[in-house]
XYZ file of C-alpha atoms in Angstrom:
446
model
C 0.000 -0.025 -0.026
C 1.399 3.392 -1.006
C 1.835 5.635 2.080
C 0.053 9.017 2.184
C 2.187 12.129 2.328
C 1.228 14.978 4.698
C 2.427 18.388 3.550
C 2.087 21.756 5.455
C 2.224 25.299 3.996
C 2.318 28.131 6.454
C 1.114 31.614 5.714
C 1.798 31.232 2.083
C 0.795 33.220 -1.062
C -2.689 32.805 -2.620
C -1.144 31.564 -5.828
C 0.026 28.421 -4.034
C -3.390 26.944 -4.390
C -1.807 25.723 -7.659
C 1.181 24.453 -5.754
C -1.284 22.318 -3.894
C -3.109 21.276 -6.979
C 0.103 19.887 -8.452
C 1.035 17.975 -5.309
C -2.324 16.147 -5.417
C -2.089 15.523 -9.171
C 1.425 14.078 -8.938
C 2.571 11.552 -11.682
C 3.050 8.820 -9.117
C -0.602 8.899 -8.066
C 0.499 9.074 -4.488
C -2.138 10.251 -1.955
C -1.272 13.716 -0.548
C -3.006 15.476 2.325
C -2.343 19.226 2.683
C -2.456 21.192 5.904
C -2.565 24.995 5.608
C -2.290 27.881 8.185
C -2.739 31.496 7.658
C -3.461 34.728 9.482
C -6.215 35.684 6.974
C -9.412 33.535 7.354
C -10.278 34.396 3.730
C -7.002 33.032 2.269
C -7.920 30.594 -0.518
C -5.190 28.298 0.539
C -7.191 27.447 3.633
C -10.256 26.421 1.646
C -8.005 24.410 -0.768
C -6.404 22.449 2.049
C -7.618 19.210 3.599
C -7.114 20.618 7.107
C -6.534 24.258 8.122
C -5.876 26.420 11.170
C -5.867 30.158 11.747
C -2.290 31.101 12.982
C -1.921 33.013 16.315
C -0.896 36.535 15.797
C 2.013 38.302 17.501
C 4.210 35.359 18.109
C 7.992 35.976 18.327
C 10.098 33.858 15.947
C 11.042 31.588 18.830
C 7.427 31.209 19.997
C 6.403 30.464 16.375
C 8.863 27.681 16.070
C 7.257 26.055 19.179
C 3.872 26.526 17.501
C 5.163 24.918 14.272
C 6.754 21.991 16.091
C 3.448 21.323 17.853
C 1.548 21.539 14.537
C 3.887 19.094 12.910
C 3.622 16.579 15.811
C -0.152 16.899 16.168
C -0.933 16.754 12.367
C 1.715 14.160 11.535
C 3.426 16.380 8.903
C 5.904 14.616 6.633
C 7.137 17.808 4.736
C 6.860 21.354 6.027
C 7.120 24.240 3.416
C 7.759 27.349 5.660
C 7.436 30.832 4.440
C 6.767 32.795 7.621
C 9.813 32.826 9.950
C 11.677 30.600 7.511
C 15.154 31.230 8.947
C 14.094 30.629 12.611
C 12.375 27.380 11.620
C 15.384 26.321 9.573
C 17.654 26.806 12.569
C 15.718 24.122 14.385
C 15.784 21.563 11.687
C 16.982 18.741 14.006
C 13.997 19.302 16.235
C 11.593 18.992 13.249
C 13.406 15.910 12.123
C 12.895 14.367 15.620
C 9.155 14.667 15.274
C 9.303 13.135 11.785
C 9.053 16.326 9.609
C 11.459 17.184 6.785
C 11.867 20.865 6.103
C 11.652 22.100 2.503
C 13.908 25.064 3.111
C 17.604 25.930 2.821
C 19.902 26.000 5.903
C 19.258 29.009 8.196
C 22.685 30.472 7.363
C 21.884 30.509 3.590
C 18.477 32.063 4.230
C 20.029 34.903 6.396
C 22.472 35.868 3.659
C 19.709 36.739 1.266
C 17.307 38.291 3.811
C 19.321 41.580 3.390
C 19.856 42.592 -0.258
C 23.098 44.483 0.426
C 24.630 41.494 2.208
C 23.454 39.377 -0.669
C 24.992 41.653 -3.341
C 28.258 41.754 -1.459
C 28.352 37.968 -1.008
C 27.561 36.982 -4.658
C 30.092 39.232 -6.219
C 32.812 37.039 -4.791
C 31.418 34.201 -6.984
C 31.528 36.216 -10.202
C 27.803 36.909 -10.428
C 27.262 40.404 -11.692
C 25.016 42.857 -9.698
C 23.859 46.419 -10.514
C 25.378 49.500 -8.900
C 23.703 50.096 -5.544
C 23.747 52.426 -2.578
C 22.465 51.819 0.940
C 20.819 54.965 2.309
C 19.278 55.792 5.702
C 18.466 59.519 5.351
C 17.505 62.268 2.836
C 21.101 63.457 2.177
C 22.239 59.975 1.332
C 19.218 59.477 -0.917
C 19.803 62.697 -2.875
C 23.583 61.849 -3.315
C 22.775 58.365 -4.517
C 20.140 59.588 -7.018
C 22.377 62.302 -8.327
C 25.293 59.871 -8.922
C 23.023 57.434 -10.803
C 21.449 60.246 -12.953
C 24.927 61.536 -13.773
C 25.647 58.138 -15.342
C 22.452 58.293 -17.374
C 20.336 56.006 -15.205
C 16.856 56.364 -13.684
C 17.007 55.814 -9.972
C 14.727 53.635 -7.957
C 14.680 52.429 -4.344
C 13.255 49.612 -2.253
C 13.703 48.261 1.249
C 17.008 46.525 1.893
C 14.926 43.722 3.387
C 11.650 42.789 1.845
C 9.801 40.619 -0.701
C 7.188 40.810 -3.369
C 8.085 44.269 -4.594
C 6.697 45.922 -1.421
C 8.119 49.479 -1.107
C 9.540 49.645 -4.626
C 9.364 53.143 -6.091
C 10.920 54.819 -9.190
C 12.272 58.426 -8.514
C 11.142 61.189 -10.818
C 12.072 64.892 -10.900
C 8.663 65.781 -12.094
C 6.839 67.902 -9.478
C 3.611 66.424 -8.065
C 0.606 67.587 -9.940
C -2.928 66.515 -11.087
C -1.230 64.269 -13.693
C -0.194 61.935 -10.826
C -3.850 61.618 -9.844
C -5.157 60.490 -13.152
C -5.380 56.865 -14.262
C -4.170 54.014 -11.992
C -1.584 54.595 -9.236
C 2.002 53.862 -10.403
C 5.452 53.417 -8.857
C 6.712 56.841 -9.753
C 7.256 59.290 -6.889
C 8.696 62.742 -6.855
C 12.140 63.148 -5.280
C 11.128 66.266 -3.556
C 8.263 64.525 -1.849
C 10.462 61.608 -0.721
C 13.135 63.997 0.626
C 10.436 66.004 2.507
C 9.090 62.744 4.030
C 12.542 61.655 5.062
C 13.370 64.950 6.741
C 10.030 64.786 8.677
C 10.605 61.190 9.741
C 11.765 60.499 13.273
C 13.559 57.253 12.358
C 16.106 56.448 9.676
C 15.129 54.186 6.724
C 17.030 51.255 5.326
C 16.808 51.499 1.526
C 18.640 50.162 -1.445
C 18.937 52.772 -4.230
C 19.922 51.390 -7.668
C 19.240 51.968 -11.386
C 15.912 50.927 -12.664
C 16.754 47.686 -14.503
C 15.266 46.792 -17.882
C 13.261 43.799 -19.125
C 13.192 40.973 -19.715
C 13.036 39.763 -16.134
C 13.968 36.200 -15.787
C 13.141 34.167 -12.736
C 15.101 30.898 -12.546
C 13.367 28.160 -10.502
C 15.977 25.866 -8.919
C 15.636 22.487 -7.105
C 18.808 21.535 -5.280
C 19.448 18.561 -3.122
C 21.144 18.594 0.301
C 24.212 17.206 -1.484
C 24.578 20.508 -3.293
C 23.676 19.236 -6.756
C 21.114 21.156 -8.776
C 18.422 18.843 -10.130
C 16.308 21.609 -11.892
C 17.018 25.102 -13.258
C 14.432 26.594 -15.560
C 13.920 30.316 -16.346
C 10.522 31.919 -16.507
C 10.744 35.079 -18.631
C 8.681 38.243 -18.224
C 8.506 40.962 -20.787
C 5.456 43.058 -20.074
C 2.388 40.914 -20.257
C 4.230 38.172 -22.202
C 5.673 35.172 -20.367
C 7.842 32.295 -21.636
C 10.459 29.872 -20.644
C 14.301 29.937 -21.039
C 17.256 27.533 -20.824
C 19.618 30.274 -21.929
C 22.976 29.877 -20.127
C 23.214 33.636 -19.492
C 20.524 33.156 -16.790
C 20.835 29.490 -15.936
C 24.482 29.250 -15.216
C 24.791 32.039 -12.685
C 21.666 30.725 -10.960
C 23.242 27.232 -10.738
C 26.391 28.784 -9.384
C 24.568 30.601 -6.632
C 22.450 27.568 -5.684
C 25.528 25.310 -5.342
C 27.791 27.968 -3.781
C 25.301 29.110 -1.005
C 23.692 25.703 -0.203
C 20.270 26.933 -1.549
C 18.739 23.474 -0.946
C 15.309 22.595 -2.065
C 13.143 25.139 -4.021
C 14.564 28.649 -4.516
C 14.007 31.445 -7.041
C 16.809 33.616 -8.393
C 15.823 36.695 -10.344
C 17.753 38.530 -13.079
C 17.105 41.700 -15.135
C 19.099 43.631 -17.784
C 21.593 46.384 -16.881
C 22.606 47.757 -20.345
C 23.261 44.734 -22.426
C 24.051 42.149 -19.802
C 21.914 40.366 -17.184
C 22.565 41.195 -13.501
C 21.174 39.644 -10.299
C 18.070 41.313 -8.965
C 16.974 39.194 -6.089
C 17.275 35.689 -4.518
C 14.214 34.128 -2.853
C 14.988 31.204 -0.528
C 11.477 29.849 -0.976
C 9.271 28.537 -3.886
C 8.139 31.364 -6.127
C 4.402 32.160 -6.438
C 4.638 31.409 -10.153
C 6.370 28.040 -9.759
C 3.304 26.163 -10.903
C 3.710 27.727 -14.377
C 6.468 25.169 -15.009
C 3.701 22.698 -15.560
C 3.519 24.124 -19.041
C 7.030 22.733 -19.538
C 5.984 19.285 -18.363
C 7.590 19.754 -14.894
C 5.779 19.119 -11.624
C 8.267 21.056 -9.483
C 6.341 20.906 -6.111
C 6.045 17.105 -6.267
C 9.763 16.738 -7.245
C 10.778 18.916 -4.321
C 8.531 16.935 -1.845
C 10.142 13.683 -3.067
C 13.621 15.079 -2.668
C 12.840 16.288 0.830
C 11.642 12.754 1.731
C 15.001 11.432 0.618
C 13.761 9.972 -2.724
C 16.141 10.619 -5.648
C 14.426 12.483 -8.517
C 17.372 12.657 -10.874
C 17.578 15.656 -13.205
C 14.249 17.315 -13.581
C 14.154 18.653 -17.205
C 11.449 20.284 -19.300
C 10.057 18.156 -22.065
C 9.172 21.284 -24.004
C 9.484 25.057 -23.790
C 6.116 25.641 -25.368
C 4.345 28.707 -26.651
C 4.461 32.023 -24.955
C 1.616 32.785 -22.586
C 0.087 35.330 -20.241
C -1.602 35.037 -16.875
C -5.186 36.242 -15.947
C -6.957 36.372 -12.603
C -9.864 34.156 -11.688
C -12.054 32.975 -8.781
C -11.112 30.439 -6.203
C -13.369 29.364 -3.276
C -12.903 30.692 0.248
C -14.541 29.322 3.453
C -18.162 30.240 4.166
C -17.918 32.847 6.921
C -20.698 34.525 8.985
C -20.859 38.282 9.461
C -22.099 38.935 13.011
C -23.722 42.248 11.977
C -25.983 40.182 9.567
C -27.475 38.008 12.213
C -29.249 38.390 15.542
C -27.337 35.477 17.110
C -23.658 36.664 17.575
C -22.790 33.463 19.352
C -23.986 31.389 16.431
C -21.965 33.525 14.065
C -18.847 33.238 16.104
C -19.337 29.394 16.246
C -19.739 29.412 12.419
C -16.298 31.088 11.949
C -14.697 28.629 14.295
C -16.333 25.678 12.674
C -14.495 26.181 9.378
C -10.936 26.433 10.917
C -8.871 24.184 12.989
C -10.792 20.965 12.767
C -10.099 19.871 9.220
C -12.405 18.113 6.879
C -14.313 16.627 9.809
C -15.462 20.055 10.831
C -17.875 20.402 7.923
C -17.806 21.795 4.413
C -15.793 24.848 5.268
C -12.322 23.506 4.662
C -10.585 21.484 2.078
C -12.313 19.361 -0.512
C -15.604 19.969 1.334
C -15.449 23.618 0.457
C -17.782 23.240 -2.457
C -20.399 21.094 -0.639
C -23.810 22.422 0.158
C -23.982 24.534 3.317
C -26.148 22.886 5.983
C -29.542 24.505 6.583
C -28.726 25.488 10.145
C -25.404 27.113 9.136
C -24.976 30.832 9.893
C -26.114 33.080 6.983
C -23.519 34.373 4.583
C -23.878 37.973 3.472
C -24.773 38.051 -0.232
C -23.352 41.546 -1.065
C -21.915 41.718 -4.607
C -18.616 43.558 -5.003
C -15.899 43.931 -7.653
C -12.518 42.441 -6.728
C -9.210 42.527 -8.427
C -5.918 40.558 -8.096
C -3.042 42.760 -6.831
C 0.048 42.357 -8.862
C -1.630 40.641 -11.773
C 0.008 41.033 -15.125
C -1.762 43.677 -17.314
C -5.343 44.555 -16.478
C -6.907 42.104 -13.988
C -10.200 40.595 -14.763
C -12.963 42.050 -12.559
C -15.504 39.543 -11.259
C -18.766 40.206 -9.556
C -18.988 37.728 -6.618
C -20.780 37.420 -3.205
C -18.672 38.470 -0.259
C -17.012 35.360 1.288
C -17.747 33.294 -1.764
C -14.442 33.377 -3.628
C -11.143 35.071 -3.735
C -9.483 35.715 -7.114
C -5.950 34.433 -7.464
C -3.656 34.029 -10.480
C -5.390 31.662 -12.827
C -4.109 29.001 -15.117
C -1.697 30.175 -17.789
C -3.081 31.051 -21.296
C -0.980 30.813 -24.410
C -0.800 33.983 -26.571
C 1.001 34.911 -29.719
C 1.117 38.262 -31.693
C -1.562 38.472 -34.485
C 1.086 38.603 -37.255
C 3.234 35.773 -35.806
C 4.039 32.942 -38.100
C 2.796 29.503 -36.981
C 5.199 27.870 -34.524
C 6.408 24.448 -35.079
C 5.357 21.814 -32.544
C 7.774 21.576 -29.607
C 10.185 18.729 -29.514
C 9.861 16.202 -26.728
C 13.217 17.211 -25.229
C 14.916 20.652 -25.099
C 18.498 21.357 -26.053
C 20.585 23.937 -24.357
C 20.030 26.264 -27.363
C 17.262 28.668 -26.355
C 14.795 30.357 -28.478
C 15.193 34.207 -28.627
C 13.428 36.317 -25.954
C 12.509 38.995 -28.567
C 8.892 39.127 -29.728
């Protein structure tokens, strides 16, 4: 009898509902149960999981490790994919091993190198990986000096937190004074230098920003799978050029990514991002976790989440290679279920409403239709009422214009949908892809 695998994802991105789908639809037809925890009761990963819990708020990293160890022991977790407090969890790997849980995360020392972008840039240069010019700034005077130096060399300056993820805090500096032009259309990343300087001078605390040239497209995210023996099993680039997406095996991206994964013990799933500085690719960022877009590799014939789980369990995967590069594509947003939830202000019985919220979380499938595969089942007649207030929702960070969907509150949350192939109207028909890819890569230009 094939043993069932229990996988836990903690406080992960909404897009990882597709990560979960791929685990369940693995090519070995092995049963997989998924446990998910999150701080947001409406995260679609909770509805997609077999069992789920709301995470306690305000825990220190050390306290969260204790919480995680208890979850692993209580839930019988075989593989834990941590995002929140990843470094602290990885530092206690032996304790997780003792309760029978393998961590799908690099060593804590490797994670800490890349938590700070300045430390990362300094470290990777020693291995011959090019990085863009950068300045670490803490106040207004340092910011102005950095911007002026970059502009003198013909670059447009941008800044972002020295420690952060997901593009949070990224801004492009402009000399254009603030005007009504900035209030028309959709909000953008451009911010007036005068306004930033004024805000910094008024601030009571220093900032910790990385100032650098704005890098050009294409952006290439190389998804790597590396064993604890240091050998890379998979390295495939996902290209972004505006709305257009594709795949790449170009050595200009793949070789430096492999070098970093091997040199810094970036075990398991990591994501290494490059952009263009002039006519050469430079490192933009290193994520020591699975990327939100990892599931797109399925278009190449790769089930990366399942390969990573097998490797974490000590099963050898061999080299994980794409069977095709396939046609270019784009991504669009779409609906996914969330748990039914009661709104106390919509019912006379607040106690019943509170019980309804608790029913969907923390007790797994056995708690009713609110979690996991039961999410689409009929709601019992005595369940608390769900407010049926239509609203328009969008997907933050979607490529191009997100699809707007009219849905009832609490019914669905939109996340990145399956990939759709696109081609320019005047493009010549593309030959069918070979069953195996050579190192030669198709051009990125479209």
